[in-house]
XYZ file of C-alpha atoms in Angstrom:
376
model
C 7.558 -19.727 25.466
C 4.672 -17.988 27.438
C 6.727 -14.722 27.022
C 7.312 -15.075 23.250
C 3.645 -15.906 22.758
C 3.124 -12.367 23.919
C 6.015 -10.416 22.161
C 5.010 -11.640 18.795
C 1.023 -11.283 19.061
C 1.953 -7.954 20.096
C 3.793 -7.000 17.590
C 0.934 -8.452 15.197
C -1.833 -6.192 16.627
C 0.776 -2.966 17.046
C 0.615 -3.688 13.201
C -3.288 -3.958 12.986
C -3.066 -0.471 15.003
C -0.499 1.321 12.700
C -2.582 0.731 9.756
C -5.843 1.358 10.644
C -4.698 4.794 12.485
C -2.544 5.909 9.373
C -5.283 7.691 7.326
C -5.889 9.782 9.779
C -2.301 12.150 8.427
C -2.384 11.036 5.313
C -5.953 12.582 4.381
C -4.280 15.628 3.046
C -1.809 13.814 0.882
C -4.988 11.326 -0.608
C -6.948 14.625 -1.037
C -4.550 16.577 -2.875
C -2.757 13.549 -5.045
C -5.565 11.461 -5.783
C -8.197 13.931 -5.810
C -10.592 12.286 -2.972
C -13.159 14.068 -1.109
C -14.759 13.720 2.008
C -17.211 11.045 1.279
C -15.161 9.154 -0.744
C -12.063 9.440 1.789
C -15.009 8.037 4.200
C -15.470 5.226 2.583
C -12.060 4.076 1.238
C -10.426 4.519 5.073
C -13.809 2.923 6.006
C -13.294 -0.580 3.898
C -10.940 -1.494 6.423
C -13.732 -1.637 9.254
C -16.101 -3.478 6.622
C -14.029 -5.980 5.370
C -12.247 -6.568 8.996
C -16.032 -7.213 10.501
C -17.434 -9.375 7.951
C -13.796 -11.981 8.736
C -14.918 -11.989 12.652
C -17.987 -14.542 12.350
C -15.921 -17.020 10.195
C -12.783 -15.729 11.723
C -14.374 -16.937 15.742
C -15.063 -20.346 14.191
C -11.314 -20.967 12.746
C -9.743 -19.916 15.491
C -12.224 -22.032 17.964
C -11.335 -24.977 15.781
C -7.789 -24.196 14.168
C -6.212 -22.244 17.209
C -4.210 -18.440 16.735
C -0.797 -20.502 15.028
C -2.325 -20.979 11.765
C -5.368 -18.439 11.734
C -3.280 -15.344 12.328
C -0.540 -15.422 9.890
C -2.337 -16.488 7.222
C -4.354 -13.504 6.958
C -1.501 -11.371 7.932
C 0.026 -12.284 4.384
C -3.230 -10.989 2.985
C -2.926 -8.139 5.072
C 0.913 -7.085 3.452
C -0.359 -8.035 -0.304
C -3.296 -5.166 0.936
C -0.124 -3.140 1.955
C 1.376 -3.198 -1.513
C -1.566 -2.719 -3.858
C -2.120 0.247 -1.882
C 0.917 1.709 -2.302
C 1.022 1.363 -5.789
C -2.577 2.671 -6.539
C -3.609 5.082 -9.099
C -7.069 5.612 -8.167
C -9.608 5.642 -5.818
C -10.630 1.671 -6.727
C -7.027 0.398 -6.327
C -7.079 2.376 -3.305
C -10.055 0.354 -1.812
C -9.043 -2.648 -2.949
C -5.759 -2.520 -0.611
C -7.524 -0.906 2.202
C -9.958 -4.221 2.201
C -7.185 -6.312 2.266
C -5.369 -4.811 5.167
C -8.868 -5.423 6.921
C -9.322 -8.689 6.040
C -5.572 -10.004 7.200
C -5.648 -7.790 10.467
C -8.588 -9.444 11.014
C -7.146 -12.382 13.645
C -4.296 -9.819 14.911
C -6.393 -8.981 18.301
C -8.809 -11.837 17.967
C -6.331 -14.913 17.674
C -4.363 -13.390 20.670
C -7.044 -13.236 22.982
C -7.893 -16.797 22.264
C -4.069 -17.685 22.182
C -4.145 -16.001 25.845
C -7.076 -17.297 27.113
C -5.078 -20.417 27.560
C -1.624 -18.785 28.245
C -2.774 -16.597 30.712
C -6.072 -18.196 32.115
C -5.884 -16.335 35.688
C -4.660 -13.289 34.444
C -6.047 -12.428 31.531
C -8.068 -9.085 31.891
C -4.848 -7.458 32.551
C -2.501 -9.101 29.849
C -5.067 -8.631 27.509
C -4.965 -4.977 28.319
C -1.801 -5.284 28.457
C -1.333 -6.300 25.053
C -3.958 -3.596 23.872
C -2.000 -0.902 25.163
C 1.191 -2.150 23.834
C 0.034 -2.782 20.730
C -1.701 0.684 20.564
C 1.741 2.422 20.142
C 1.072 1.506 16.646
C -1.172 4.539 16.628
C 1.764 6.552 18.302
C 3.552 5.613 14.961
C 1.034 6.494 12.968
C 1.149 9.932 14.212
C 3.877 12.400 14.560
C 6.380 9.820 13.468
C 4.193 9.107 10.415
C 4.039 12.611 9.817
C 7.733 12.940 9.698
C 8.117 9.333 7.732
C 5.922 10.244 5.100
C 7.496 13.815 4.485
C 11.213 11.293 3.837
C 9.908 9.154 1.691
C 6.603 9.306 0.796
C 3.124 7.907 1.616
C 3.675 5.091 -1.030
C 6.692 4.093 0.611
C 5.274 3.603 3.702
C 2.979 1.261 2.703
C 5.281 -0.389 0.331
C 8.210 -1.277 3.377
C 5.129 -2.231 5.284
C 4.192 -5.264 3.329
C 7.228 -6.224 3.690
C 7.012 -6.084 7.443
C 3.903 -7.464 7.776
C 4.993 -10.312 6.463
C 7.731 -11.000 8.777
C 6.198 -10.852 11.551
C 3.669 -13.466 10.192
C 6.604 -15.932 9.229
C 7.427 -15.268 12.827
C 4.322 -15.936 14.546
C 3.806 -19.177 12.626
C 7.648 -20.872 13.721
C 7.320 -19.193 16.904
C 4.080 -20.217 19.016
C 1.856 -22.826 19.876
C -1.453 -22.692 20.001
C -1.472 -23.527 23.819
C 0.940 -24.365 26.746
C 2.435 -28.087 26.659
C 0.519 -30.416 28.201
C -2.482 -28.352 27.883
C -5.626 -29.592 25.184
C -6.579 -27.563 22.851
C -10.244 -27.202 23.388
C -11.800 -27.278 19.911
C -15.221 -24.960 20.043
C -15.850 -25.466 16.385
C -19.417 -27.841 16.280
C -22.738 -26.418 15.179
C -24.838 -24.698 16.995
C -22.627 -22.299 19.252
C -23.043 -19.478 17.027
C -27.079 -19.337 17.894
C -26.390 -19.900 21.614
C -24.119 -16.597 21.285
C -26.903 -14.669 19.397
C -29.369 -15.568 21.703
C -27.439 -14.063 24.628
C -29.235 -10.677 25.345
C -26.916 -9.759 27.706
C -23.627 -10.062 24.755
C -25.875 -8.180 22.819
C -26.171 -5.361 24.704
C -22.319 -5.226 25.404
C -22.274 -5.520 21.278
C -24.527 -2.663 21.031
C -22.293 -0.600 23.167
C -18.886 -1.425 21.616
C -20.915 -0.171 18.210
C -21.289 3.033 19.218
C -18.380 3.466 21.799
C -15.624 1.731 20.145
C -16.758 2.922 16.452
C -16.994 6.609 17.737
C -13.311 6.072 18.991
C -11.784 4.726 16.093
C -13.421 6.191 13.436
C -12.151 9.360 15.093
C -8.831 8.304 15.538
C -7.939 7.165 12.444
C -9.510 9.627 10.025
C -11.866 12.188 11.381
C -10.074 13.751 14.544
C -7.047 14.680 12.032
C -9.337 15.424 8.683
C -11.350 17.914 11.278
C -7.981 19.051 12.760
C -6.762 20.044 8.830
C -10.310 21.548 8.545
C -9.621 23.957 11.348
C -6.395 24.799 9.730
C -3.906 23.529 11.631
C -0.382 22.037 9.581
C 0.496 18.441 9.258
C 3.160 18.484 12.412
C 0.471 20.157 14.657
C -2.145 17.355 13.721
C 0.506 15.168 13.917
C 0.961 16.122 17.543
C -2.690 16.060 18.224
C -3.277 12.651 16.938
C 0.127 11.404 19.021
C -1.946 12.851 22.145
C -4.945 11.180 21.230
C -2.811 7.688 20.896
C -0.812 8.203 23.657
C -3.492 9.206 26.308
C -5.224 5.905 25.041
C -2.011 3.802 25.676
C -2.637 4.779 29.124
C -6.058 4.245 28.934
C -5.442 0.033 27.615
C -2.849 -0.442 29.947
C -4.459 0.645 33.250
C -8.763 -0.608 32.150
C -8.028 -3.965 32.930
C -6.443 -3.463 36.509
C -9.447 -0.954 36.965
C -12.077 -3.432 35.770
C -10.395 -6.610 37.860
C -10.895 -4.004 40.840
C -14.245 -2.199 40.393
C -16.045 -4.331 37.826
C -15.875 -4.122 34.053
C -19.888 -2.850 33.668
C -18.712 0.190 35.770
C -15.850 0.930 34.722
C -17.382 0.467 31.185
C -20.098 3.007 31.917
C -17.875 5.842 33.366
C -15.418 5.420 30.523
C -17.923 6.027 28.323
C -19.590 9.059 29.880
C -16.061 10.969 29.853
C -15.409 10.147 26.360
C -19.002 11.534 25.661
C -17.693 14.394 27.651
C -14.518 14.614 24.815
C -17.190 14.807 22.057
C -18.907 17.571 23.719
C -15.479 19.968 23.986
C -14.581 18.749 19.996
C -17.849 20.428 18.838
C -16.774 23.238 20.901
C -13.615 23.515 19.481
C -11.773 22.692 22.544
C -9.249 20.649 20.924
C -5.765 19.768 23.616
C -8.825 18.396 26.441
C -11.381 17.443 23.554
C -8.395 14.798 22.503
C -7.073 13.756 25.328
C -10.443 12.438 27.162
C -11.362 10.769 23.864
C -8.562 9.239 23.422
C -8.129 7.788 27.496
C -11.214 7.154 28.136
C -11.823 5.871 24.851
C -9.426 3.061 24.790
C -11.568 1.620 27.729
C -13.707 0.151 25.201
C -11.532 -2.863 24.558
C -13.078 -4.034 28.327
C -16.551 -4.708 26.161
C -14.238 -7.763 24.581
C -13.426 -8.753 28.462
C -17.338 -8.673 29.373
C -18.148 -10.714 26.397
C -15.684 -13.629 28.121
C -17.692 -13.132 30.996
C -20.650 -13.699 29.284
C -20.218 -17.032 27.630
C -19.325 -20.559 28.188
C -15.191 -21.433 27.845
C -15.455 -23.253 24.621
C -17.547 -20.599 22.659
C -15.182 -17.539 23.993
C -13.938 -17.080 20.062
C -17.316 -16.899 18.786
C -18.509 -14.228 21.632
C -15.528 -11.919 21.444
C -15.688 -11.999 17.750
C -19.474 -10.722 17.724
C -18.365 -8.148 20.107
C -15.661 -7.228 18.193
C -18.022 -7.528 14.540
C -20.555 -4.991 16.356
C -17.158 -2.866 17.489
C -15.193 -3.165 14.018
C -18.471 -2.516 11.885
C -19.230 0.444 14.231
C -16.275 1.691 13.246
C -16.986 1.424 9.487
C -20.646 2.384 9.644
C -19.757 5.396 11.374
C -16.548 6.663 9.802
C -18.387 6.147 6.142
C -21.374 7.800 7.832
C -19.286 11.326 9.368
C -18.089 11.301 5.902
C -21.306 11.672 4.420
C -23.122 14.213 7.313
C -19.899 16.387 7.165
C -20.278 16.608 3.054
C -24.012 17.586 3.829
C -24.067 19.308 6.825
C -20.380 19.858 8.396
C -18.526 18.836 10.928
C -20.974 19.517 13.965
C -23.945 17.669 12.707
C -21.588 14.531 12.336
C -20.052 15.038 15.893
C -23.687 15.546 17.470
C -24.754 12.427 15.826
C -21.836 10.506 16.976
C -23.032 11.761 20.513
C -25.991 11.296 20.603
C -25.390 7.196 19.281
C -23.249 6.757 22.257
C -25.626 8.071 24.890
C -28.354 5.659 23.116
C -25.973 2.531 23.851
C -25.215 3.957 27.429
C -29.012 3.676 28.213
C -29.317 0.596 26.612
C -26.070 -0.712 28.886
C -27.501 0.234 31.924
C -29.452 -2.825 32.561
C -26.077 -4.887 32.947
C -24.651 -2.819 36.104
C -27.459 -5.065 38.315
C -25.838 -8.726 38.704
């Protein structure tokens, strides 16, 4: 049972990680067909990051009270209805409309299997929750090259219209197939009043929040729009961003699967704080055009933001460890929206290097403000 608790949580966030990531080749198509721009390409690819973080408040409360069985797939169904009413839009509104969906119902993909495995896997769980990051992160291998290559057979509406139908599958799967915890195990219900406050009134969570804003924003909303909309900008063809993006995903596979073996090792704050100097390192080369490095450090070093989810365990009592990772993951998730909108918005005013400095210059803020955590 243990094992598949894993498989099909997995296969629930590889989903979460195909579709956010996709964007990121099909900018040219949404350009050109539809007739977006910069800003408003922003903002539609965007929706996904604002409607996922305003489900993780509510969403940490469900699954403290309800458990990952019933949470999960029943916002994965909203997720493939988001799936087809994006592949059937017209306009830039239908458009948005199915990108919000798709936020909403991957909402619990990540979430409701770290609280699933916080009772599967109590003593290991740093390194099968990494281990399930990185797995599931092949989703943005998919939404790369093979993407590419998918979408040139049959179509960017297609995609999204087979999609729905996988999504929900996998739901109907998840639902007959686990249990909320191991037999003979109680389900420890977290969902009374008054845990929410005790989270918000942890200053230590809140710095780790503060960090995943600017850290884990700056990686995704890179990955899954900018770092291919910048690569088209430079001039490069689809296959060739393709590639770029599939080195970018791939390097941070590696990058999930071996954080949470580092972290158990040398200690999550420090492996938090190098990680996150490097990838500010990978900024630096993309505004100096520096692309095959520029990628690759982003997107290694970058995936070592999921450990800010692993701190925030660390950080709070058993019972409210749905309502901590979830504000970690709200400050992450509408990072990620604030700031992919926002690069949308600089580059249509100033280009491409203001955004990136001001992506740069966020993280290094959140690095300061992290420091204080590294003393015990």
């Amino acid at each position: 049972m243990a094992v598949r608790v894993f498989v099909l949580f997995t296969l629930g966030y590889f989903l979460s990680y195909f579709y956010r990531s996709a964007n990121a080749v099909l900018a040219k198509d949404l350009f050109q067909e539809l007739g977006l721009g910069p800003a408003e390409l922003g903002l539609m690819t965007s929706l996904f990051y604002l409607a996922f973080a305003a489900a993780q408040l509510p969403l940490g409360s469900l699954l403290d009270r309800f458990g990952p069985r019933v949470v999960t797939p029943s916002l994965l169904l909203l997720a493939a209805l988001g799936s087809l009413v994006f592949g059937l839009a017209q306009g830039f509104g239908t458009l948005a409309l199915g990108r919000a969906l798709i936020g909403v119902g991957m909402a619990a993909a990540l979430m409701g299997a770290l609280k699933a495995f916080s009772l599967w896997f109590p003593k290991s769980y740093a390194t099968v929750s990494t281990l399930l990051v990185g797995l599931g992160a092949t989703g943005g291998l998919m939404a790369a090259t093979p993407l590419a290559l998918l979408k040139e057979a049959v179509g960017w509406r297609g995609v999204f219209l087979f999609g729905g139908l996988v999504v929900a599958l996998v739901a109907l799967a998840i639902y007959l197939g686990v249990r909320n915890a191991p037999p003979g195990v109680a389900w420890p219900r977290g969902g009374e009043g008054g845990g929410l406050w005790e989270v918000l009134r942890n200053g230590r969570l809140l710095r780790v929040a503060f960090l995943a804003l600017a850290f884990a924003g700056s990686f995704l909303a890179l990955q899954t729009l900018w770092a291919g909309a910048y690569a088209y900008y430079l001039g490069l063809r689809a296959l060739e961003v393709g590639n770029l993006l599939f080195l970018y995903s791939g390097m941070a596979v590696f990058g999930f699967l071996v954080s949470g073996y580092l972290a158990d090792r040398l200690g999550t704050a420090r492996v938090l704080l190098f990680a996150s100097l490097l990838f500010a390192l990978g900024l630096l080369l993309l505004l100096l055009r520096v692309l095959v490095p520029a990628y690759a450090l982003m997107g290694f070093f970058g995936a070592f933001n999921i450990l800010t989810l692993t701190q925030a365990r660390e950080l709070v009592a058993g019972h409210l460890v749905g309502r901590g990772t979830t504000l970690v993951n709200l400050f992450g998730i509408g990072g990620t929206f604030l700031l992919q909108w926002g690069v949308g918005g600089v580059v249509a005013a100033l280009g491409y290097q203001a955004a990136f400095l001001g992506l740069l210059g966020l993280l290094l803020l959140a690095v300061v403000l992290y420091l204080p955590l590294l003393r015990k």
